[in-house]
Amino acid sequence: MPALSRFGLRYTGKSGIVALMDDLGSALRANPDMIMMGGGTPARIPAAEQLFRRHLQEIVADPERAFSLLGRYQEPQGDPDVRARVAHLLRNEYGWQLSAANVAITNGGQSAFAILANMLAGDCEARRRVIQFPFVPEYLGYADVGLGDDFFRATRPLIETLPDNFFKYHVDFAGLRIDADVGALCVSRPTNPSGNVLGVDELKKMDGLARAKDVPFIIDAAYGAPFPAIEFGAAEAYWSDNVILMLSVSKLGLPGLRGGLLVAREEVVQAFASANTILNLASGNAGPALLDSLLRTRELLPLCRDTIQPWYRERLAIAVDCLRAELGDLPYALHRPEGAFFLWLWLRDLPGGSLRLYQALKDAGVLVIPGDTCFFGLDAPWEHAQQCVRISYALDASQLRAAARIIGRVARSLYA
Ligand code: PLP
């Protein structure tokens, strides 16, 4: 290996997400019957797949549309027609005052976040800056994108205990400080991994705090409204000219397209588009083309509302029922599932912690995500962070039942 730069060392060194993805990959190769509840892969929903195939066929059957899809580098912000249509959708649905100039097309949420985070934090002119998470656990894919160390800072959430073995995280506004070295505030909503959906009132409050310090507020709505809108309460959304909203087509069932959107103030969109052009030359055309096609025929929002969301709601009910039955009298709690497609299981005083549970479940044929990977940015250890796992329910009912039996048996054996 040649000598590596700081960039090289940073992105090739030990990383939680790469180690975990490697481990998940090798576990799947070793046991093809493994029940995969660890990834963020969306479910296969036949009606959605059929709709996507029909639109793609129509696009490739039309020589001009096919050429636009395959033969064109789009301009830095992306296809203006698609951006205008997205702005129109957001204006219509939410009344946000947006035009195409407020929208950039991205190569998906992951790379967009990596660009944005490094634009706003790290070595800055006056001082080093950090990205502040108002609460964790947060999406583990964020954890290693920063070019510098100590890139993220997080505030512990408050935990509300709810009836029926549920609990819910809340932002601890009394403990949330936005110091002078904060470059941006960031949340995922719905939150990966907990399935929390922050209320619009909470978003407004955080945005107000951020704005008062002249700091942008990143809202990553990879699972949220307007699409795929995997939210089980009212699918509300929030934007202001201080917000950088990130959307993705992945969780519609299209992670292979690597497409997404960024919605922000014009100068933020332009800055992002410049960086994205240097790194990627242009964003891919497939995601925007399909999105555009679904928007033109007005099939996108009904797809989310009538097909995708009910599908996950049904699987969620099965997963919760089965887990409850199998976990019985163990000291467990589930985060109230408000959105996305994960159950966040908290096993109080779990002997050996979440890594041991992850290993034992892997040996027994079920893959989950050990929760400690999602608590980055805290300044002190927290025992709660060792007691949770993330379980995807984007699976068939029979797999959910089989997995719940294994999770119940394995968890019980750790307490024995
Ligand atoms: N943001 C969140 C919260 C996610 O869970 C994911 C993927 O799991 C992403 C962003 C990245 O999605 P993509 O790069 O596929 O758009």
Tab-separated table of C-alpha atoms and ligand atoms in Angstrom:
chain	number	residue	atom	x	y	z
A	1	MET	CA	0.000	0.000	0.000
A	2	PRO	CA	1.467	3.400	-0.898
A	3	ALA	CA	1.733	6.080	1.776
A	4	LEU	CA	-1.708	7.531	2.319
A	5	SER	CA	-2.871	11.098	2.780
A	6	ARG	CA	-5.085	12.172	5.663
A	7	PHE	CA	-8.038	11.639	3.334
A	8	GLY	CA	-6.714	8.175	2.426
A	9	LEU	CA	-6.087	7.209	6.025
A	10	ARG	CA	-9.452	8.504	7.100
A	11	TYR	CA	-11.488	6.645	4.500
A	12	THR	CA	-9.473	3.418	4.412
A	13	GLY	CA	-8.910	3.030	8.147
A	14	LYS	CA	-11.031	1.244	10.704
A	15	SER	CA	-14.642	2.209	10.289
A	16	GLY	CA	-17.609	0.892	12.211
A	17	ILE	CA	-19.888	0.798	9.190
A	18	VAL	CA	-17.383	-0.975	6.913
A	19	ALA	CA	-16.534	-3.546	9.613
A	20	LEU	CA	-20.206	-4.156	10.238
A	21	MET	CA	-21.092	-4.418	6.528
A	22	ASP	CA	-18.171	-6.865	6.074
A	23	ASP	CA	-19.354	-8.908	9.011
A	24	LEU	CA	-22.948	-8.939	7.778
A	25	GLY	CA	-21.754	-9.907	4.281
A	26	SER	CA	-19.560	-12.778	5.469
A	27	ALA	CA	-22.291	-14.033	7.822
A	28	LEU	CA	-24.723	-14.144	4.900
A	29	ARG	CA	-22.232	-15.990	2.704
A	30	ALA	CA	-21.549	-18.511	5.478
A	31	ASN	CA	-25.260	-19.112	6.092
A	32	PRO	CA	-27.552	-18.403	3.141
A	33	ASP	CA	-30.583	-19.163	5.357
A	34	MET	CA	-29.671	-16.330	7.717
A	35	ILE	CA	-32.659	-14.075	8.469
A	36	MET	CA	-31.385	-10.657	7.466
A	37	MET	CA	-32.807	-8.048	9.830
A	38	GLY	CA	-29.644	-5.989	9.905
A	39	GLY	CA	-29.599	-3.989	6.697
A	40	GLY	CA	-31.439	-0.878	5.642
A	41	THR	CA	-32.649	-2.602	2.474
A	42	PRO	CA	-36.293	-1.794	1.766
A	43	ALA	CA	-38.871	-4.546	1.366
A	44	ARG	CA	-39.853	-6.124	-1.936
A	45	ILE	CA	-43.385	-4.873	-2.499
A	46	PRO	CA	-44.805	-6.469	-5.670
A	47	ALA	CA	-47.217	-3.642	-6.569
A	48	ALA	CA	-44.441	-1.062	-6.230
A	49	GLU	CA	-42.014	-3.139	-8.281
A	50	GLN	CA	-44.621	-3.516	-11.008
A	51	LEU	CA	-45.226	0.230	-11.141
A	52	PHE	CA	-41.485	0.987	-11.319
A	53	ARG	CA	-41.005	-1.549	-14.116
A	54	ARG	CA	-43.885	-0.070	-16.130
A	55	HIS	CA	-42.497	3.450	-15.851
A	56	LEU	CA	-38.978	2.339	-16.722
A	57	GLN	CA	-40.281	0.451	-19.761
A	58	GLU	CA	-42.142	3.544	-20.932
A	59	ILE	CA	-39.021	5.647	-20.517
A	60	VAL	CA	-36.731	3.326	-22.447
A	61	ALA	CA	-39.365	2.812	-25.163
A	62	ASP	CA	-39.285	6.540	-25.977
A	63	PRO	CA	-36.049	7.448	-27.838
A	64	GLU	CA	-35.866	11.009	-26.430
A	65	ARG	CA	-36.556	9.978	-22.844
A	66	ALA	CA	-34.140	7.064	-23.185
A	67	PHE	CA	-31.462	9.434	-24.500
A	68	SER	CA	-32.022	11.793	-21.570
A	69	LEU	CA	-31.666	8.870	-19.212
A	70	LEU	CA	-28.574	7.334	-20.770
A	71	GLY	CA	-26.805	9.826	-22.952
A	72	ARG	CA	-26.675	13.119	-21.094
A	73	TYR	CA	-24.600	14.701	-18.353
A	74	GLN	CA	-27.040	16.890	-16.490
A	75	GLU	CA	-26.101	20.362	-15.274
A	76	PRO	CA	-24.582	20.677	-11.750
A	77	GLN	CA	-27.896	21.002	-9.882
A	78	GLY	CA	-29.527	18.311	-12.032
A	79	ASP	CA	-32.294	18.265	-14.656
A	80	PRO	CA	-34.211	21.589	-14.322
A	81	ASP	CA	-37.554	20.010	-15.314
A	82	VAL	CA	-37.302	17.409	-12.586
A	83	ARG	CA	-36.264	20.033	-10.035
A	84	ALA	CA	-39.187	22.245	-11.046
A	85	ARG	CA	-41.604	19.346	-10.690
A	86	VAL	CA	-40.226	18.492	-7.236
A	87	ALA	CA	-40.477	22.147	-6.147
A	88	HIS	CA	-44.062	22.193	-7.434
A	89	LEU	CA	-44.872	19.067	-5.410
A	90	LEU	CA	-43.441	20.578	-2.212
A	91	ARG	CA	-45.220	23.903	-2.813
A	92	ASN	CA	-48.515	22.120	-3.417
A	93	GLU	CA	-48.271	19.674	-0.545
A	94	TYR	CA	-46.796	21.906	2.142
A	95	GLY	CA	-47.007	25.492	0.896
A	96	TRP	CA	-43.233	25.935	1.015
A	97	GLN	CA	-42.082	28.831	-1.161
A	98	LEU	CA	-39.682	26.909	-3.403
A	99	SER	CA	-38.568	26.932	-7.017
A	100	ALA	CA	-36.235	24.693	-9.011
A	101	ALA	CA	-33.360	26.834	-7.689
A	102	ASN	CA	-33.976	25.405	-4.217
A	103	VAL	CA	-33.526	21.797	-5.341
A	104	ALA	CA	-30.419	19.808	-6.257
A	105	ILE	CA	-30.325	16.245	-7.468
A	106	THR	CA	-27.928	14.001	-5.561
A	107	ASN	CA	-26.482	10.549	-5.872
A	108	GLY	CA	-28.426	9.428	-2.801
A	109	GLY	CA	-28.503	10.481	0.800
A	110	GLN	CA	-25.240	8.909	1.864
A	111	SER	CA	-22.942	10.748	-0.519
A	112	ALA	CA	-24.980	13.954	-0.206
A	113	PHE	CA	-24.587	13.851	3.561
A	114	ALA	CA	-20.844	13.167	3.301
A	115	ILE	CA	-20.410	16.233	1.049
A	116	LEU	CA	-22.619	18.427	3.186
A	117	ALA	CA	-21.104	17.371	6.500
A	118	ASN	CA	-17.574	18.045	5.267
A	119	MET	CA	-18.681	21.382	3.798
A	120	LEU	CA	-20.063	22.515	7.143
A	121	ALA	CA	-17.729	20.914	9.696
A	122	GLY	CA	-14.065	20.047	10.118
A	123	ASP	CA	-11.252	22.577	9.729
A	124	CYS	CA	-12.856	25.967	9.168
A	125	GLU	CA	-11.250	29.376	8.907
A	126	ALA	CA	-11.620	30.466	12.510
A	127	ARG	CA	-11.886	27.127	14.298
A	128	ARG	CA	-12.726	23.445	13.938
A	129	ARG	CA	-16.439	22.841	13.674
A	130	VAL	CA	-18.597	19.832	14.475
A	131	ILE	CA	-21.966	18.458	13.398
A	132	GLN	CA	-24.287	18.393	16.403
A	133	PHE	CA	-26.942	15.693	16.817
A	134	PRO	CA	-29.727	16.882	19.140
A	135	PHE	CA	-30.146	13.255	20.089
A	136	VAL	CA	-28.697	9.828	19.524
A	137	PRO	CA	-29.027	6.946	18.596
A	138	GLU	CA	-28.640	8.116	15.010
A	139	TYR	CA	-27.922	6.571	11.599
A	140	LEU	CA	-24.647	4.681	11.838
A	141	GLY	CA	-23.849	5.548	8.225
A	142	TYR	CA	-23.073	9.088	9.400
A	143	ALA	CA	-20.475	8.023	11.927
A	144	ASP	CA	-17.421	7.812	9.671
A	145	VAL	CA	-18.015	10.399	6.954
A	146	GLY	CA	-16.047	13.180	8.642
A	147	LEU	CA	-12.564	13.925	7.333
A	148	GLY	CA	-11.376	14.811	10.834
A	149	ASP	CA	-11.621	13.244	14.270
A	150	ASP	CA	-14.217	14.396	16.781
A	151	PHE	CA	-16.428	15.431	13.914
A	152	PHE	CA	-19.726	14.800	15.658
A	153	ARG	CA	-21.180	15.851	18.967
A	154	ALA	CA	-24.392	14.465	20.409
A	155	THR	CA	-26.737	15.142	23.273
A	156	ARG	CA	-28.281	12.268	25.197
A	157	PRO	CA	-32.030	11.958	24.753
A	158	LEU	CA	-34.579	11.840	27.532
A	159	ILE	CA	-36.335	8.501	27.810
A	160	GLU	CA	-40.075	8.403	28.367
A	161	THR	CA	-41.452	5.084	29.583
A	162	LEU	CA	-44.786	4.249	27.961
A	163	PRO	CA	-47.424	1.593	28.652
A	164	ASP	CA	-47.234	-1.864	27.030
A	165	ASN	CA	-43.438	-2.100	27.132
A	166	PHE	CA	-42.900	0.870	24.860
A	167	PHE	CA	-40.585	3.827	25.386
A	168	LYS	CA	-39.753	6.967	23.454
A	169	TYR	CA	-36.735	9.210	23.111
A	170	HIS	CA	-37.191	12.960	23.357
A	171	VAL	CA	-34.779	15.759	22.621
A	172	ASP	CA	-33.463	17.091	25.929
A	173	PHE	CA	-33.873	20.768	25.119
A	174	ALA	CA	-32.523	21.740	28.540
A	175	GLY	CA	-29.291	19.842	27.798
A	176	LEU	CA	-29.000	20.785	24.108
A	177	ARG	CA	-26.264	23.368	23.691
A	178	ILE	CA	-25.262	24.803	20.356
A	179	ASP	CA	-21.734	25.975	21.051
A	180	ALA	CA	-19.777	28.376	18.887
A	181	ASP	CA	-17.978	25.458	17.176
A	182	VAL	CA	-21.163	23.832	15.843
A	183	GLY	CA	-21.342	23.883	12.017
A	184	ALA	CA	-24.771	22.279	11.622
A	185	LEU	CA	-27.500	20.582	13.582
A	186	CYS	CA	-28.671	17.262	12.134
A	187	VAL	CA	-31.473	14.751	12.640
A	188	SER	CA	-32.847	11.871	10.644
A	189	ARG	CA	-36.651	11.892	10.630
A	190	PRO	CA	-38.045	9.257	10.904
A	191	THR	CA	-34.961	8.387	12.887
A	192	ASN	CA	-32.839	5.457	11.863
A	193	PRO	CA	-32.447	3.363	14.080
A	194	SER	CA	-35.182	4.064	16.646
A	195	GLY	CA	-38.197	4.704	14.399
A	196	ASN	CA	-38.841	7.958	16.274
A	197	VAL	CA	-40.598	10.727	14.370
A	198	LEU	CA	-39.792	14.134	15.786
A	199	GLY	CA	-42.816	16.420	15.978
A	200	VAL	CA	-43.013	19.518	13.800
A	201	ASP	CA	-43.069	21.599	16.998
A	202	GLU	CA	-39.752	20.026	18.059
A	203	LEU	CA	-38.252	20.613	14.611
A	204	LYS	CA	-39.361	24.246	14.737
A	205	LYS	CA	-37.791	24.680	18.136
A	206	MET	CA	-34.480	23.134	17.028
A	207	ASP	CA	-34.516	25.201	13.868
A	208	GLY	CA	-35.050	28.329	15.958
A	209	LEU	CA	-32.100	27.447	18.201
A	210	ALA	CA	-29.909	26.739	15.173
A	211	ARG	CA	-30.959	29.900	13.353
A	212	ALA	CA	-30.186	32.000	16.435
A	213	LYS	CA	-26.589	30.734	16.161
A	214	ASP	CA	-26.525	31.112	12.368
A	215	VAL	CA	-26.206	27.364	11.950
A	216	PRO	CA	-28.130	25.320	9.333
A	217	PHE	CA	-30.424	22.475	10.344
A	218	ILE	CA	-30.099	19.259	8.309
A	219	ILE	CA	-33.212	17.076	8.243
A	220	ASP	CA	-32.573	13.710	6.625
A	221	ALA	CA	-35.982	12.449	5.522
A	222	ALA	CA	-34.770	9.264	3.809
A	223	TYR	CA	-37.835	7.428	5.213
A	224	GLY	CA	-40.151	10.400	5.578
A	225	ALA	CA	-42.593	12.653	3.784
A	226	PRO	CA	-43.238	13.409	0.987
A	227	PHE	CA	-41.799	10.056	-0.161
A	228	PRO	CA	-41.566	7.240	0.825
A	229	ALA	CA	-43.559	8.630	3.797
A	230	ILE	CA	-43.115	5.542	5.972
A	231	GLU	CA	-44.684	7.284	8.962
A	232	PHE	CA	-47.533	5.849	10.996
A	233	GLY	CA	-48.922	9.104	12.399
A	234	ALA	CA	-49.743	12.167	10.335
A	235	ALA	CA	-47.022	12.390	7.662
A	236	GLU	CA	-46.056	15.999	8.340
A	237	ALA	CA	-43.002	17.743	7.014
A	238	TYR	CA	-41.039	20.843	7.925
A	239	TRP	CA	-38.807	23.175	5.985
A	240	SER	CA	-37.539	26.708	6.446
A	241	ASP	CA	-34.840	28.662	4.656
A	242	ASN	CA	-32.486	27.543	7.433
A	243	VAL	CA	-33.244	23.859	6.787
A	244	ILE	CA	-31.355	21.538	4.449
A	245	LEU	CA	-33.812	18.760	3.670
A	246	MET	CA	-32.431	15.529	2.289
A	247	LEU	CA	-34.648	13.102	0.372
A	248	SER	CA	-33.849	9.779	-1.238
A	249	VAL	CA	-35.547	7.390	-3.658
A	250	SER	CA	-33.903	4.397	-1.955
A	251	LYS	CA	-36.547	3.525	0.597
A	252	LEU	CA	-39.288	3.556	-2.047
A	253	GLY	CA	-37.670	0.254	-3.025
A	254	LEU	CA	-35.019	1.740	-5.322
A	255	PRO	CA	-31.664	1.685	-3.491
A	256	GLY	CA	-29.965	0.493	-6.680
A	257	LEU	CA	-30.700	3.773	-8.461
A	258	ARG	CA	-28.584	5.843	-6.049
A	259	GLY	CA	-30.716	8.944	-6.348
A	260	GLY	CA	-31.859	11.682	-4.028
A	261	LEU	CA	-32.623	15.360	-3.595
A	262	LEU	CA	-31.455	18.218	-1.480
A	263	VAL	CA	-33.841	21.087	-0.764
A	264	ALA	CA	-32.376	24.260	0.703
A	265	ARG	CA	-31.723	27.971	0.309
A	266	GLU	CA	-30.403	28.809	-3.148
A	267	GLU	CA	-26.836	29.542	-2.106
A	268	VAL	CA	-26.624	26.297	-0.128
A	269	VAL	CA	-27.958	24.374	-3.131
A	270	GLN	CA	-25.396	26.037	-5.397
A	271	ALA	CA	-22.528	25.344	-2.999
A	272	PHE	CA	-23.589	21.720	-2.693
A	273	ALA	CA	-23.933	21.386	-6.480
A	274	SER	CA	-20.395	22.732	-7.015
A	275	ALA	CA	-18.906	20.247	-4.568
A	276	ASN	CA	-20.991	17.419	-6.004
A	277	THR	CA	-19.845	18.292	-9.532
A	278	ILE	CA	-16.189	18.218	-8.536
A	279	LEU	CA	-16.623	14.863	-6.854
A	280	ASN	CA	-19.138	13.192	-9.205
A	281	LEU	CA	-19.187	15.330	-12.372
A	282	ALA	CA	-22.940	14.822	-12.459
A	283	SER	CA	-25.583	12.942	-10.507
A	284	GLY	CA	-27.134	9.838	-12.030
A	285	ASN	CA	-30.212	10.237	-14.225
A	286	ALA	CA	-32.160	7.085	-13.399
A	287	GLY	CA	-33.568	8.138	-10.008
A	288	PRO	CA	-34.727	11.570	-11.211
A	289	ALA	CA	-36.153	10.091	-14.443
A	290	LEU	CA	-38.295	7.581	-12.586
A	291	LEU	CA	-39.297	10.142	-9.968
A	292	ASP	CA	-40.268	12.576	-12.716
A	293	SER	CA	-42.320	9.946	-14.483
A	294	LEU	CA	-44.174	9.051	-11.255
A	295	LEU	CA	-44.781	12.722	-10.507
A	296	ARG	CA	-46.082	13.461	-13.998
A	297	THR	CA	-48.721	10.739	-13.736
A	298	ARG	CA	-49.416	11.665	-10.097
A	299	GLU	CA	-48.737	8.111	-8.992
A	300	LEU	CA	-45.935	8.814	-6.520
A	301	LEU	CA	-47.865	10.000	-3.469
A	302	PRO	CA	-50.689	7.421	-3.834
A	303	LEU	CA	-48.009	4.733	-4.108
A	304	CYS	CA	-46.534	5.858	-0.778
A	305	ARG	CA	-49.883	6.350	0.934
A	306	ASP	CA	-51.836	3.357	-0.365
A	307	THR	CA	-49.173	0.730	-0.961
A	308	ILE	CA	-45.817	1.307	0.742
A	309	GLN	CA	-46.921	2.686	4.104
A	310	PRO	CA	-49.708	0.101	4.653
A	311	TRP	CA	-47.301	-2.660	3.713
A	312	TYR	CA	-44.850	-1.635	6.441
A	313	ARG	CA	-47.660	-0.989	8.917
A	314	GLU	CA	-48.856	-4.556	8.466
A	315	ARG	CA	-45.371	-6.045	8.907
A	316	LEU	CA	-44.807	-3.844	11.925
A	317	ALA	CA	-47.943	-5.221	13.624
A	318	ILE	CA	-46.791	-8.782	12.987
A	319	ALA	CA	-43.256	-8.081	14.196
A	320	VAL	CA	-44.433	-6.384	17.406
A	321	ASP	CA	-46.963	-9.125	18.218
A	322	CYS	CA	-44.443	-11.921	17.658
A	323	LEU	CA	-41.682	-10.202	19.625
A	324	ARG	CA	-43.992	-9.465	22.537
A	325	ALA	CA	-45.099	-13.082	22.649
A	326	GLU	CA	-41.514	-14.360	22.575
A	327	LEU	CA	-39.905	-11.829	24.915
A	328	GLY	CA	-42.632	-12.365	27.518
A	329	ASP	CA	-41.425	-11.372	30.969
A	330	LEU	CA	-37.885	-10.340	29.979
A	331	PRO	CA	-36.988	-6.751	30.979
A	332	TYR	CA	-37.489	-5.368	27.502
A	333	ALA	CA	-38.955	-2.282	25.882
A	334	LEU	CA	-39.500	-1.310	22.251
A	335	HIS	CA	-39.140	2.226	21.018
A	336	ARG	CA	-42.603	3.358	19.919
A	337	PRO	CA	-42.482	2.600	16.184
A	338	GLU	CA	-43.539	5.842	14.522
A	339	GLY	CA	-41.771	5.522	11.179
A	340	ALA	CA	-39.061	3.887	9.022
A	341	PHE	CA	-38.971	0.069	9.181
A	342	PHE	CA	-36.980	-0.817	12.276
A	343	LEU	CA	-37.831	-1.987	15.746
A	344	TRP	CA	-35.439	-0.688	18.361
A	345	LEU	CA	-35.291	-3.206	21.151
A	346	TRP	CA	-33.973	-2.214	24.563
A	347	LEU	CA	-33.044	-5.063	26.905
A	348	ARG	CA	-32.362	-3.527	30.300
A	349	ASP	CA	-29.111	-4.575	32.013
A	350	LEU	CA	-28.423	-6.948	29.135
A	351	PRO	CA	-25.581	-9.255	30.240
A	352	GLY	CA	-22.636	-8.881	27.839
A	353	GLY	CA	-24.180	-5.907	26.046
A	354	SER	CA	-25.581	-5.550	22.531
A	355	LEU	CA	-22.451	-6.920	20.828
A	356	ARG	CA	-22.793	-10.218	22.649
A	357	LEU	CA	-26.467	-10.389	21.716
A	358	TYR	CA	-25.591	-9.556	18.095
A	359	GLN	CA	-23.004	-12.382	18.021
A	360	ALA	CA	-25.321	-14.898	19.679
A	361	LEU	CA	-28.145	-14.013	17.283
A	362	LYS	CA	-25.804	-14.296	14.309
A	363	ASP	CA	-24.752	-17.765	15.479
A	364	ALA	CA	-28.432	-18.670	15.783
A	365	GLY	CA	-29.260	-17.423	12.254
A	366	VAL	CA	-30.609	-13.887	12.740
A	367	LEU	CA	-28.750	-10.723	11.799
A	368	VAL	CA	-29.519	-7.466	13.579
A	369	ILE	CA	-27.527	-4.266	14.156
A	370	PRO	CA	-25.844	-3.897	17.553
A	371	GLY	CA	-27.087	-0.608	18.934
A	372	ASP	CA	-23.845	0.717	20.433
A	373	THR	CA	-22.706	1.664	16.892
A	374	CYS	CA	-25.497	4.261	16.755
A	375	PHE	CA	-24.507	6.270	19.837
A	376	PHE	CA	-21.607	8.271	18.398
A	377	GLY	CA	-20.677	11.782	19.487
A	378	LEU	CA	-21.459	11.415	23.200
A	379	ASP	CA	-18.849	12.760	25.592
A	380	ALA	CA	-19.322	10.077	28.242
A	381	PRO	CA	-20.179	6.360	28.230
A	382	TRP	CA	-23.844	5.513	28.709
A	383	GLU	CA	-24.943	2.053	29.759
A	384	HIS	CA	-28.214	2.351	27.780
A	385	ALA	CA	-26.071	2.472	24.613
A	386	GLN	CA	-24.963	-1.126	25.278
A	387	GLN	CA	-28.467	-2.488	25.693
A	388	CYS	CA	-30.207	-1.971	22.341
A	389	VAL	CA	-30.372	-3.643	18.938
A	390	ARG	CA	-32.000	-2.552	15.672
A	391	ILE	CA	-34.264	-5.063	13.978
A	392	SER	CA	-35.549	-4.500	10.446
A	393	TYR	CA	-39.069	-5.739	9.783
A	394	ALA	CA	-38.889	-5.322	5.994
A	395	LEU	CA	-39.378	-9.092	5.677
A	396	ASP	CA	-42.018	-11.749	5.041
A	397	ALA	CA	-44.388	-12.621	7.859
A	398	SER	CA	-42.977	-16.155	8.135
A	399	GLN	CA	-39.446	-14.795	8.546
A	400	LEU	CA	-40.646	-12.319	11.167
A	401	ARG	CA	-42.239	-15.137	13.166
A	402	ALA	CA	-39.167	-17.373	12.905
A	403	ALA	CA	-36.827	-14.530	13.837
A	404	ALA	CA	-38.908	-13.497	16.857
A	405	ARG	CA	-38.710	-17.056	18.211
A	406	ILE	CA	-34.922	-17.011	17.869
A	407	ILE	CA	-34.578	-13.519	19.371
A	408	GLY	CA	-36.718	-14.543	22.364
A	409	ARG	CA	-34.764	-17.759	22.934
A	410	VAL	CA	-31.326	-16.148	22.555
A	411	ALA	CA	-32.148	-13.112	24.720
A	412	ARG	CA	-33.512	-15.396	27.442
A	413	SER	CA	-30.332	-17.484	27.353
A	414	LEU	CA	-28.198	-14.356	27.971
A	415	TYR	CA	-30.155	-13.481	31.114
A	416	ALA	CA	-30.088	-17.078	32.426
B	1	PLP	N1	-30.054	8.460	5.691
B	1	PLP	C1	-30.576	7.511	6.447
B	1	PLP	C2	-31.235	7.891	7.729
B	1	PLP	C3	-30.504	6.162	6.066
B	1	PLP	O1	-31.004	5.208	6.825
B	1	PLP	C4	-29.865	5.834	4.839
B	1	PLP	C5	-29.717	4.448	4.392
B	1	PLP	O2	-29.989	3.491	5.069
B	1	PLP	C6	-29.332	6.893	4.096
B	1	PLP	C7	-29.452	8.188	4.533
B	1	PLP	C8	-28.622	6.659	2.815
B	1	PLP	O3	-29.507	6.339	1.811
B	1	PLP	P1	-29.149	6.438	0.266
B	1	PLP	O4	-27.705	6.806	0.126
B	1	PLP	O5	-29.445	5.078	-0.265
B	1	PLP	O6	-30.049	7.498	-0.269
